[in-house]
């Protein structure tokens, strides 16, 4: 198959591999004396670098057995659509010998993984097809896919484990990759074994998603990062000019004696589509086929060359160039030839690409098979053509054995074109298929025949271009013998384009009579067509060749809704199998003067299953009636339990296991809620906390699931019997096994550590404040699954016009949108069974349809806050403000911009009076304020209020958790719950409501709730509003008519910028209330203005320190000492220091020093608020929010060098450890923040207001471990500004309320400022006893000398007697 453009000259094909075979552009290196012997040891390994260079540069003698180009031949044609080469029974052969380093192990490993991937991919597609066609038990097929994947991974390990050592690779990267692949693929096998155990019908979709993830993981292992052998290029040459090529990876055709290691295309006939070289292949020229080449490729070692023809269809004769038995052949001549007839049954197409400026196409199909081509008739002006045509291509000659052609038939190509009256037909897309082959000895009967229709995806380049519903059969014909009667085509019809065969019965879908009901609601946002605005539009609906038109909108600007909303198409023939159903085509036209109609836009609904009503099974209906009868009414009661009582029960249960319920502490009694101090933000932050807990619980459940999987796997692998793991006979042995298996992963180790060191359960049960909450949706409200995108009544269909761009995607297609059609469809078999409720004569199945006349509505928009905004200023921040518009009404809040914030809190409410449908799209924009330039749009979001207003989910005003007539949870809907319940029951024709004290019955359901309602004065009176609200919040439990009603909520919407489509620019939290103007007016809007921070004063008295590390050596004595002082701050720029305690020899310091930190605090957010200018060049102040953390540090003062840091202490004022009573009890536990492994009692300064105790200073040791470097005795007190003014205090030891000076030891002084005192300390303190001893010795010596000196005269006196 060759394009007519190329077929003008003789055509030659060339095969090249690197420089081998390239005879035009480079050296054709075809022979070398150094050759591989084929066993993996190559002589090239011993060649030097110069030898390799010579190998590429030398001009070797051309081997007569080498042939890299096919003989030149002139293409021929049967039909002038495409040409083909005259390769009939004689097939030319191309061959060459090349020499490469022996890296075949890399390629073999990749091929094994590739085959595992192919099987897995095929299995996943089978499961997806079963889901799409609603076949039974897709989980069984998925279980088989998992088993195949396990076997493939085991086979990989078996084949690759024996290739270690040098065979694993020549480089270190090869060996490391070898180990990695073995490890990871074994891990995949273990993971799939666990997945297979837990595979059930209820979880197969989740497991299917996991299998897709594993497929992506395998793709990462398939491609080797190192290049081994160059790719093979197949070139088509017209004369000496290269006109088209195809590139094939060497490993795909690499041969191996092991089947698992062979390339996927090795020794197989494959079809290649040649493309244009260079940039020519991009764009419209590269979409069409330049040539289709069917060829057989084989690449292998020289020692295995005897196997190169084994994969060819048998029945050929080898014509060789040489005399050797294994010399390369010149031709293969096929003696066996088979005669066939191809039948292509093309029923219809859907979702084709628009090729005309009108947004439509005139499609026809070309079917190309072997050397033949045929075309269908042209269907004008449609993107969903119904050809209903069978193309018969007779007298097709194929060469080879019939049995082999049956198992692997040639490929069929179906090309879709747009017929243009002027110029060349435009290519739309291409699909590829294989026919079902019938041998002449087979009978034309089920299950193989007739072939079933199937959808084939078409592609234009890499983009999807629609689908075609078709089937193909290839019938073998004996020479001179006609086909059997059963397989002949006899049905033929005549059209304006000539005769055609229609798709025969048995292949064409079995049709049934259906009724199609169309709701024509209105058109929105129509753009100009041909520079004229649309004034009188109409919508045409086409399905299965049947068309219906809406009424004409007489004045689009005044009222864009249709006057006649519901119309029917009777007796529409649709396939009984929904998978084959044709699409719905929506066409909007503008009716202009003189009867002219101009196309506005089109929309194609490819899958109509969501609009199909399926009659329930009769047996199920009767079973349901029996279960809902009076006899079972008592079991159908819903009892609403008050949230507080539920919590109390839970707390009692928790306390039972720990010695009964304990009395409330004084702290718990003090923390009781004061409802007068609560506001909307209290409810909001309580809801945020609940959302965080739900996410945390979800993560814990995932960890628990992971543990269960590891536990089960460990039990099977280590013990061999799962029952031993759960045996209850020996608790100690059970705990050992539990721990052993649990610690099999990093996550398991963390969980086990938490289990061993966890605090008592009662401590973890933190009592939560009983605040009524709202629901916070982490996405757009319409994207929540329970609200079905608010399409229960109205669907929005975008209308497209114009030609689709070359590389268009969903984002670029947004430019083609010219408007929106609002409506709906109901499709069902008609007539309906008698036991099913029959449709209404006027509105069909759209019973209770509201009027689509214009309605006046008040919309109240609450903008709470924005998060993660995209920075637009050079400083990485933004100055955001909100602009809200509804129709022509616009509210610009530019004056209240928030400076330098990416997470601003707006707290704004905007009221709009609008008329639906003219003003139904709410736009919320967030701009960045700029001083000198125009403001930048950060992002915007749009909300269709009309779909919400008419939805049965009632998102007009969310239902609160509880009913209250005052306070922060005051009911804001003009209608009371009982009035809303009466209205819903009336609209849905449900029996009720029937109220009794504390109960309400709706249908067969009974709801209970509180009886009394409390007013502002504390008086209680009987009321039915509580039970009515309970019934509304559980409205989805009402059989047949129930659906989820929207609760009081805050939704989170993504912001997008038109300049950066598809990229999220941030998120905004908001909600919208809507109230019809003909109803009682609502109350004032909820006050959601941002809370103002409350001013506090923190007073910290540093009394003493103890056990502070001694950093310095004494100048005179060499003793260890430190000059201690304490530094503290709260907000970062309010640092304060104590005076210095000099020469502390024991680590003890005495200060009696007071720090005073004034700050502003948001109680609900638990954040300190700082407002300051970032720099002197800032225009205005910026607000920062930081946690209230008191930071204390102990330092050693140095006079001639920088001070030495000794330790630090950080206390979170909202939750920090209670201080120790004395220094000895102060341990490292008091330094850590709240931890599950710690049993230290925690306190909040905002509740206790004053605390005194000892806390440790800590620092990291050389081993990077936390150690105590000192202890501080401090007194911390928190006062409001009012209390601080009543009880003033001075900083340090200043007035008022001065502190006493500390009683420091005499050694606390500075030596160079008190030299005499220093000498005194040096002499007295250090040499005191030595001096005393010396004095005593001197006195004794003096006495001895005096004695000796005076003793002679005394003796003489005694002798003389004087």
mmCIF file of C-alpha atoms in Angstrom, residues 762-1031:
data_model
loop_
_atom_site.group_PDB
_atom_site.id
_atom_site.type_symbol
_atom_site.label_atom_id
_atom_site.label_comp_id
_atom_site.label_asym_id
_atom_site.label_seq_id
_atom_site.Cartn_x
_atom_site.Cartn_y
_atom_site.Cartn_z
ATOM 1 C CA UNK A 762 -8.547 7.541 78.457
ATOM 2 C CA UNK A 763 -5.922 10.215 77.905
ATOM 3 C CA UNK A 764 -6.194 9.897 74.132
ATOM 4 C CA UNK A 765 -9.961 10.396 74.328
ATOM 5 C CA UNK A 766 -9.781 14.153 74.263
ATOM 6 C CA UNK A 767 -13.135 15.623 75.058
ATOM 7 C CA UNK A 768 -14.432 17.691 72.160
ATOM 8 C CA UNK A 769 -16.499 20.801 72.672
ATOM 9 C CA UNK A 770 -20.147 20.277 71.799
ATOM 10 C CA UNK A 771 -20.543 22.823 69.013
ATOM 11 C CA UNK A 772 -23.024 22.417 66.200
ATOM 12 C CA UNK A 773 -21.081 21.940 63.002
ATOM 13 C CA UNK A 774 -21.485 22.343 59.275
ATOM 14 C CA UNK A 775 -20.173 20.193 56.451
ATOM 15 C CA UNK A 776 -16.955 21.289 54.752
ATOM 16 C CA UNK A 777 -16.583 19.862 51.257
ATOM 17 C CA UNK A 778 -13.008 19.652 50.052
ATOM 18 C CA UNK A 779 -14.159 20.043 46.446
ATOM 19 C CA UNK A 780 -16.845 21.749 44.401
ATOM 20 C CA UNK A 781 -20.342 20.963 45.619
ATOM 21 C CA UNK A 782 -21.455 19.679 42.223
ATOM 22 C CA UNK A 783 -18.522 17.255 42.105
ATOM 23 C CA UNK A 784 -19.697 15.383 45.187
ATOM 24 C CA UNK A 785 -20.958 11.962 44.200
ATOM 25 C CA UNK A 786 -24.101 12.147 46.337
ATOM 26 C CA UNK A 787 -25.350 15.192 44.437
ATOM 27 C CA UNK A 788 -24.785 13.803 40.880
ATOM 28 C CA UNK A 789 -23.439 17.111 39.572
ATOM 29 C CA UNK A 790 -26.944 18.579 40.057
ATOM 30 C CA UNK A 791 -27.996 16.970 36.763
ATOM 31 C CA UNK A 792 -31.066 15.238 38.153
ATOM 32 C CA UNK A 793 -33.205 17.637 36.078
ATOM 33 C CA UNK A 794 -30.964 19.695 33.794
ATOM 34 C CA UNK A 795 -27.810 18.759 31.912
ATOM 35 C CA UNK A 796 -25.524 21.314 30.281
ATOM 36 C CA UNK A 797 -24.138 20.452 26.850
ATOM 37 C CA UNK A 798 -21.429 22.657 25.341
ATOM 38 C CA UNK A 799 -22.013 23.567 21.690
ATOM 39 C CA UNK A 800 -18.962 23.455 19.416
ATOM 40 C CA UNK A 801 -18.417 25.217 16.142
ATOM 41 C CA UNK A 802 -15.511 25.350 13.727
ATOM 42 C CA UNK A 803 -12.734 23.104 12.643
ATOM 43 C CA UNK A 804 -10.790 21.254 15.283
ATOM 44 C CA UNK A 805 -7.163 22.283 15.496
ATOM 45 C CA UNK A 806 -4.293 20.074 14.536
ATOM 46 C CA UNK A 807 -3.059 19.076 18.020
ATOM 47 C CA UNK A 808 -6.247 19.942 19.888
ATOM 48 C CA UNK A 809 -7.026 18.679 23.366
ATOM 49 C CA UNK A 810 -9.816 19.360 25.847
ATOM 50 C CA UNK A 811 -8.354 22.714 26.891
ATOM 51 C CA UNK A 812 -7.785 24.002 23.363
ATOM 52 C CA UNK A 813 -11.268 22.815 22.400
ATOM 53 C CA UNK A 814 -12.673 25.369 24.842
ATOM 54 C CA UNK A 815 -12.073 28.001 22.162
ATOM 55 C CA UNK A 816 -14.569 26.250 19.906
ATOM 56 C CA UNK A 817 -17.413 26.508 22.432
ATOM 57 C CA UNK A 818 -20.075 28.926 21.179
ATOM 58 C CA UNK A 819 -22.785 28.331 23.761
ATOM 59 C CA UNK A 820 -24.564 25.835 25.984
ATOM 60 C CA UNK A 821 -27.756 23.834 25.555
ATOM 61 C CA UNK A 822 -29.660 22.987 28.710
ATOM 62 C CA UNK A 823 -31.957 20.031 28.653
ATOM 63 C CA UNK A 824 -32.263 16.339 29.381
ATOM 64 C CA UNK A 825 -33.240 13.015 27.820
ATOM 65 C CA UNK A 826 -35.227 9.977 28.877
ATOM 66 C CA UNK A 827 -34.917 6.834 26.765
ATOM 67 C CA UNK A 828 -36.850 3.652 27.532
ATOM 68 C CA UNK A 829 -38.461 0.633 25.921
ATOM 69 C CA UNK A 830 -42.001 1.457 24.959
ATOM 70 C CA UNK A 831 -44.561 0.530 26.078
ATOM 71 C CA UNK A 832 -43.455 0.129 29.667
ATOM 72 C CA UNK A 833 -44.530 -2.956 31.657
ATOM 73 C CA UNK A 834 -47.867 -2.588 33.404
ATOM 74 C CA UNK A 835 -46.332 -2.954 36.865
ATOM 75 C CA UNK A 836 -44.167 0.159 36.275
ATOM 76 C CA UNK A 837 -45.562 3.658 36.783
ATOM 77 C CA UNK A 838 -46.640 4.970 33.394
ATOM 78 C CA UNK A 839 -45.355 8.296 32.024
ATOM 79 C CA UNK A 840 -47.473 11.413 32.018
ATOM 80 C CA UNK A 841 -49.334 12.235 28.795
ATOM 81 C CA UNK A 842 -47.948 15.786 28.626
ATOM 82 C CA UNK A 843 -44.571 15.631 30.387
ATOM 83 C CA UNK A 844 -43.709 11.941 30.028
ATOM 84 C CA UNK A 845 -41.197 10.896 32.654
ATOM 85 C CA UNK A 846 -40.496 14.535 33.511
ATOM 86 C CA UNK A 847 -43.330 14.579 36.017
ATOM 87 C CA UNK A 848 -43.447 17.558 38.334
ATOM 88 C CA UNK A 849 -41.424 19.645 35.889
ATOM 89 C CA UNK A 850 -41.151 23.209 37.210
ATOM 90 C CA UNK A 851 -42.013 26.147 35.018
ATOM 91 C CA UNK A 852 -39.155 27.519 32.968
ATOM 92 C CA UNK A 853 -40.535 31.025 32.905
ATOM 93 C CA UNK A 854 -38.192 33.740 34.241
ATOM 94 C CA UNK A 855 -38.068 33.823 38.032
ATOM 95 C CA UNK A 856 -36.690 36.496 40.360
ATOM 96 C CA UNK A 857 -34.236 35.208 42.929
ATOM 97 C CA UNK A 858 -32.105 36.720 45.652
ATOM 98 C CA UNK A 859 -28.679 35.124 45.782
ATOM 99 C CA UNK A 860 -26.556 35.563 48.874
ATOM 100 C CA UNK A 861 -22.868 34.731 48.357
ATOM 101 C CA UNK A 862 -20.580 34.138 51.336
ATOM 102 C CA UNK A 863 -16.828 34.250 50.631
ATOM 103 C CA UNK A 864 -15.028 32.718 53.609
ATOM 104 C CA UNK A 865 -11.376 32.565 52.635
ATOM 105 C CA UNK A 866 -8.870 31.626 49.935
ATOM 106 C CA UNK A 867 -5.933 29.254 50.211
ATOM 107 C CA UNK A 868 -2.734 28.608 48.257
ATOM 108 C CA UNK A 869 -3.157 31.559 45.909
ATOM 109 C CA UNK A 870 -0.651 31.876 43.098
ATOM 110 C CA UNK A 871 1.763 34.745 43.879
ATOM 111 C CA UNK A 872 1.691 37.595 41.380
ATOM 112 C CA UNK A 873 4.031 40.133 42.985
ATOM 113 C CA UNK A 874 7.844 40.032 42.733
ATOM 114 C CA UNK A 875 8.106 39.430 46.480
ATOM 115 C CA UNK A 876 6.294 36.095 46.113
ATOM 116 C CA UNK A 877 3.096 37.398 47.696
ATOM 117 C CA UNK A 878 -0.166 38.942 46.546
ATOM 118 C CA UNK A 879 -2.616 41.617 47.692
ATOM 119 C CA UNK A 880 -5.899 39.804 47.030
ATOM 120 C CA UNK A 881 -9.412 41.129 46.955
ATOM 121 C CA UNK A 882 -12.721 39.681 45.750
ATOM 122 C CA UNK A 883 -14.935 40.620 42.819
ATOM 123 C CA UNK A 884 -18.294 38.828 42.640
ATOM 124 C CA UNK A 885 -20.623 39.222 39.671
ATOM 125 C CA UNK A 886 -23.991 37.758 38.732
ATOM 126 C CA UNK A 887 -25.221 38.793 35.329
ATOM 127 C CA UNK A 888 -24.879 42.553 35.056
ATOM 128 C CA UNK A 889 -24.623 42.986 38.838
ATOM 129 C CA UNK A 890 -21.100 43.306 40.134
ATOM 130 C CA UNK A 891 -19.621 43.810 43.603
ATOM 131 C CA UNK A 892 -16.011 44.946 43.763
ATOM 132 C CA UNK A 893 -14.334 44.759 47.162
ATOM 133 C CA UNK A 894 -11.110 46.416 46.019
ATOM 134 C CA UNK A 895 -11.041 48.859 48.936
ATOM 135 C CA UNK A 896 -10.706 45.982 51.393
ATOM 136 C CA UNK A 897 -7.750 44.238 49.799
ATOM 137 C CA UNK A 898 -5.566 42.174 52.123
ATOM 138 C CA UNK A 899 -1.913 43.038 51.946
ATOM 139 C CA UNK A 900 0.730 40.428 51.148
ATOM 140 C CA UNK A 901 -1.278 37.293 51.784
ATOM 141 C CA UNK A 902 -1.577 34.002 49.899
ATOM 142 C CA UNK A 903 -4.105 32.588 52.377
ATOM 143 C CA UNK A 904 -6.414 35.530 53.048
ATOM 144 C CA UNK A 905 -9.542 35.406 55.173
ATOM 145 C CA UNK A 906 -12.207 37.548 53.505
ATOM 146 C CA UNK A 907 -15.345 36.916 55.562
ATOM 147 C CA UNK A 908 -17.606 38.780 53.130
ATOM 148 C CA UNK A 909 -21.276 38.402 52.213
ATOM 149 C CA UNK A 910 -22.768 39.810 48.997
ATOM 150 C CA UNK A 911 -26.458 40.045 48.103
ATOM 151 C CA UNK A 912 -27.686 39.950 44.496
ATOM 152 C CA UNK A 913 -31.118 40.202 42.988
ATOM 153 C CA UNK A 914 -31.136 38.283 39.719
ATOM 154 C CA UNK A 915 -33.547 36.868 37.181
ATOM 155 C CA UNK A 916 -33.153 33.279 36.059
ATOM 156 C CA UNK A 917 -32.320 32.302 33.338
ATOM 157 C CA UNK A 918 -30.853 35.591 32.042
ATOM 158 C CA UNK A 919 -28.589 36.003 35.072
ATOM 159 C CA UNK A 920 -27.742 32.529 36.283
ATOM 160 C CA UNK A 921 -23.941 32.235 36.193
ATOM 161 C CA UNK A 922 -22.173 33.435 39.325
ATOM 162 C CA UNK A 923 -18.536 34.430 38.825
ATOM 163 C CA UNK A 924 -16.149 34.767 41.761
ATOM 164 C CA UNK A 925 -12.847 36.390 40.859
ATOM 165 C CA UNK A 926 -9.823 37.092 43.013
ATOM 166 C CA UNK A 927 -7.588 39.941 41.875
ATOM 167 C CA UNK A 928 -4.197 41.144 43.017
ATOM 168 C CA UNK A 929 -4.166 44.821 43.937
ATOM 169 C CA UNK A 930 -1.327 46.847 42.398
ATOM 170 C CA UNK A 931 -0.471 50.447 43.207
ATOM 171 C CA UNK A 932 0.789 51.664 39.842
ATOM 172 C CA UNK A 933 -0.258 49.072 37.255
ATOM 173 C CA UNK A 934 -3.585 47.469 36.512
ATOM 174 C CA UNK A 935 -4.719 44.757 38.894
ATOM 175 C CA UNK A 936 -3.894 41.156 37.946
ATOM 176 C CA UNK A 937 -6.478 38.389 37.867
ATOM 177 C CA UNK A 938 -5.250 35.549 40.078
ATOM 178 C CA UNK A 939 -8.089 33.163 39.298
ATOM 179 C CA UNK A 940 -11.808 32.767 38.968
ATOM 180 C CA UNK A 941 -14.532 30.180 39.371
ATOM 181 C CA UNK A 942 -18.008 30.013 37.885
ATOM 182 C CA UNK A 943 -21.141 28.471 39.377
ATOM 183 C CA UNK A 944 -24.279 27.611 37.451
ATOM 184 C CA UNK A 945 -26.969 28.704 39.911
ATOM 185 C CA UNK A 946 -29.849 27.661 37.673
ATOM 186 C CA UNK A 947 -28.974 23.950 37.792
ATOM 187 C CA UNK A 948 -28.720 24.214 41.563
ATOM 188 C CA UNK A 949 -31.962 26.092 41.907
ATOM 189 C CA UNK A 950 -33.993 23.421 40.115
ATOM 190 C CA UNK A 951 -32.177 20.412 41.594
ATOM 191 C CA UNK A 952 -34.092 17.986 43.794
ATOM 192 C CA UNK A 953 -31.101 17.968 46.195
ATOM 193 C CA UNK A 954 -32.231 21.425 47.323
ATOM 194 C CA UNK A 955 -28.903 23.278 47.443
ATOM 195 C CA UNK A 956 -30.735 26.633 47.710
ATOM 196 C CA UNK A 957 -30.166 26.787 51.479
ATOM 197 C CA UNK A 958 -28.356 24.019 53.326
ATOM 198 C CA UNK A 959 -29.985 22.177 56.194
ATOM 199 C CA UNK A 960 -28.401 22.941 59.555
ATOM 200 C CA UNK A 961 -27.421 20.176 61.951
ATOM 201 C CA UNK A 962 -29.914 21.392 64.553
ATOM 202 C CA UNK A 963 -32.799 23.786 64.589
ATOM 203 C CA UNK A 964 -32.388 26.950 66.659
ATOM 204 C CA UNK A 965 -34.127 30.332 66.594
ATOM 205 C CA UNK A 966 -31.263 32.288 68.154
ATOM 206 C CA UNK A 967 -27.528 32.160 68.664
ATOM 207 C CA UNK A 968 -24.680 31.231 66.394
ATOM 208 C CA UNK A 969 -26.678 28.353 64.833
ATOM 209 C CA UNK A 970 -29.815 30.352 64.056
ATOM 210 C CA UNK A 971 -31.995 28.927 61.279
ATOM 211 C CA UNK A 972 -31.522 31.086 58.190
ATOM 212 C CA UNK A 973 -34.039 29.615 55.720
ATOM 213 C CA UNK A 974 -37.322 31.574 55.451
ATOM 214 C CA UNK A 975 -39.171 28.248 55.527
ATOM 215 C CA UNK A 976 -39.163 26.194 58.693
ATOM 216 C CA UNK A 977 -38.210 22.502 58.536
ATOM 217 C CA UNK A 978 -41.830 21.422 58.884
ATOM 218 C CA UNK A 979 -42.848 23.628 55.942
ATOM 219 C CA UNK A 980 -40.031 22.234 53.796
ATOM 220 C CA UNK A 981 -41.040 18.685 54.715
ATOM 221 C CA UNK A 982 -44.702 19.364 53.801
ATOM 222 C CA UNK A 983 -43.619 20.782 50.448
ATOM 223 C CA UNK A 984 -41.352 17.830 49.597
ATOM 224 C CA UNK A 985 -44.007 15.283 50.501
ATOM 225 C CA UNK A 986 -46.526 17.104 48.328
ATOM 226 C CA UNK A 987 -44.182 17.362 45.337
ATOM 227 C CA UNK A 988 -43.042 13.740 45.574
ATOM 228 C CA UNK A 989 -46.549 12.467 46.396
ATOM 229 C CA UNK A 990 -45.319 10.790 49.574
ATOM 230 C CA UNK A 991 -47.707 9.996 52.385
ATOM 231 C CA UNK A 992 -47.112 12.422 55.238
ATOM 232 C CA UNK A 993 -45.793 14.054 57.189
ATOM 233 C CA UNK A 994 -47.756 12.822 60.212
ATOM 234 C CA UNK A 995 -46.521 14.462 63.399
ATOM 235 C CA UNK A 996 -46.875 13.195 66.950
ATOM 236 C CA UNK A 997 -44.909 14.301 70.049
ATOM 237 C CA UNK A 998 -41.253 13.609 69.296
ATOM 238 C CA UNK A 999 -42.052 11.635 66.128
ATOM 239 C CA UNK A 1000 -42.903 12.118 62.494
ATOM 240 C CA UNK A 1001 -43.948 9.492 59.957
ATOM 241 C CA UNK A 1002 -43.097 9.951 56.285
ATOM 242 C CA UNK A 1003 -44.300 7.105 54.131
ATOM 243 C CA UNK A 1004 -43.278 3.955 55.993
ATOM 244 C CA UNK A 1005 -40.457 5.640 57.873
ATOM 245 C CA UNK A 1006 -40.668 7.016 61.407
ATOM 246 C CA UNK A 1007 -38.166 9.588 62.661
ATOM 247 C CA UNK A 1008 -37.689 10.711 66.245
ATOM 248 C CA UNK A 1009 -36.049 13.717 67.819
ATOM 249 C CA UNK A 1010 -36.253 16.311 70.601
ATOM 250 C CA UNK A 1011 -39.701 17.578 71.514
ATOM 251 C CA UNK A 1012 -39.050 21.026 72.972
ATOM 252 C CA UNK A 1013 -37.616 24.195 71.463
ATOM 253 C CA UNK A 1014 -35.751 26.735 73.591
ATOM 254 C CA UNK A 1015 -36.033 30.475 72.983
ATOM 255 C CA UNK A 1016 -33.682 33.325 73.869
ATOM 256 C CA UNK A 1017 -35.059 33.659 77.366
ATOM 257 C CA UNK A 1018 -34.513 29.990 78.155
ATOM 258 C CA UNK A 1019 -38.206 29.115 77.968
ATOM 259 C CA UNK A 1020 -39.083 25.821 76.297
ATOM 260 C CA UNK A 1021 -42.157 25.040 74.285
ATOM 261 C CA UNK A 1022 -43.295 22.009 72.256
ATOM 262 C CA UNK A 1023 -42.246 22.028 68.615
ATOM 263 C CA UNK A 1024 -42.201 19.683 65.629
ATOM 264 C CA UNK A 1025 -39.276 21.425 63.945
ATOM 265 C CA UNK A 1026 -36.615 19.162 65.418
ATOM 266 C CA UNK A 1027 -38.155 15.925 64.151
ATOM 267 C CA UNK A 1028 -38.952 17.556 60.803
ATOM 268 C CA UNK A 1029 -35.278 18.485 60.461
ATOM 269 C CA UNK A 1030 -34.259 14.915 61.335
ATOM 270 C CA UNK A 1031 -36.517 13.635 58.548
#
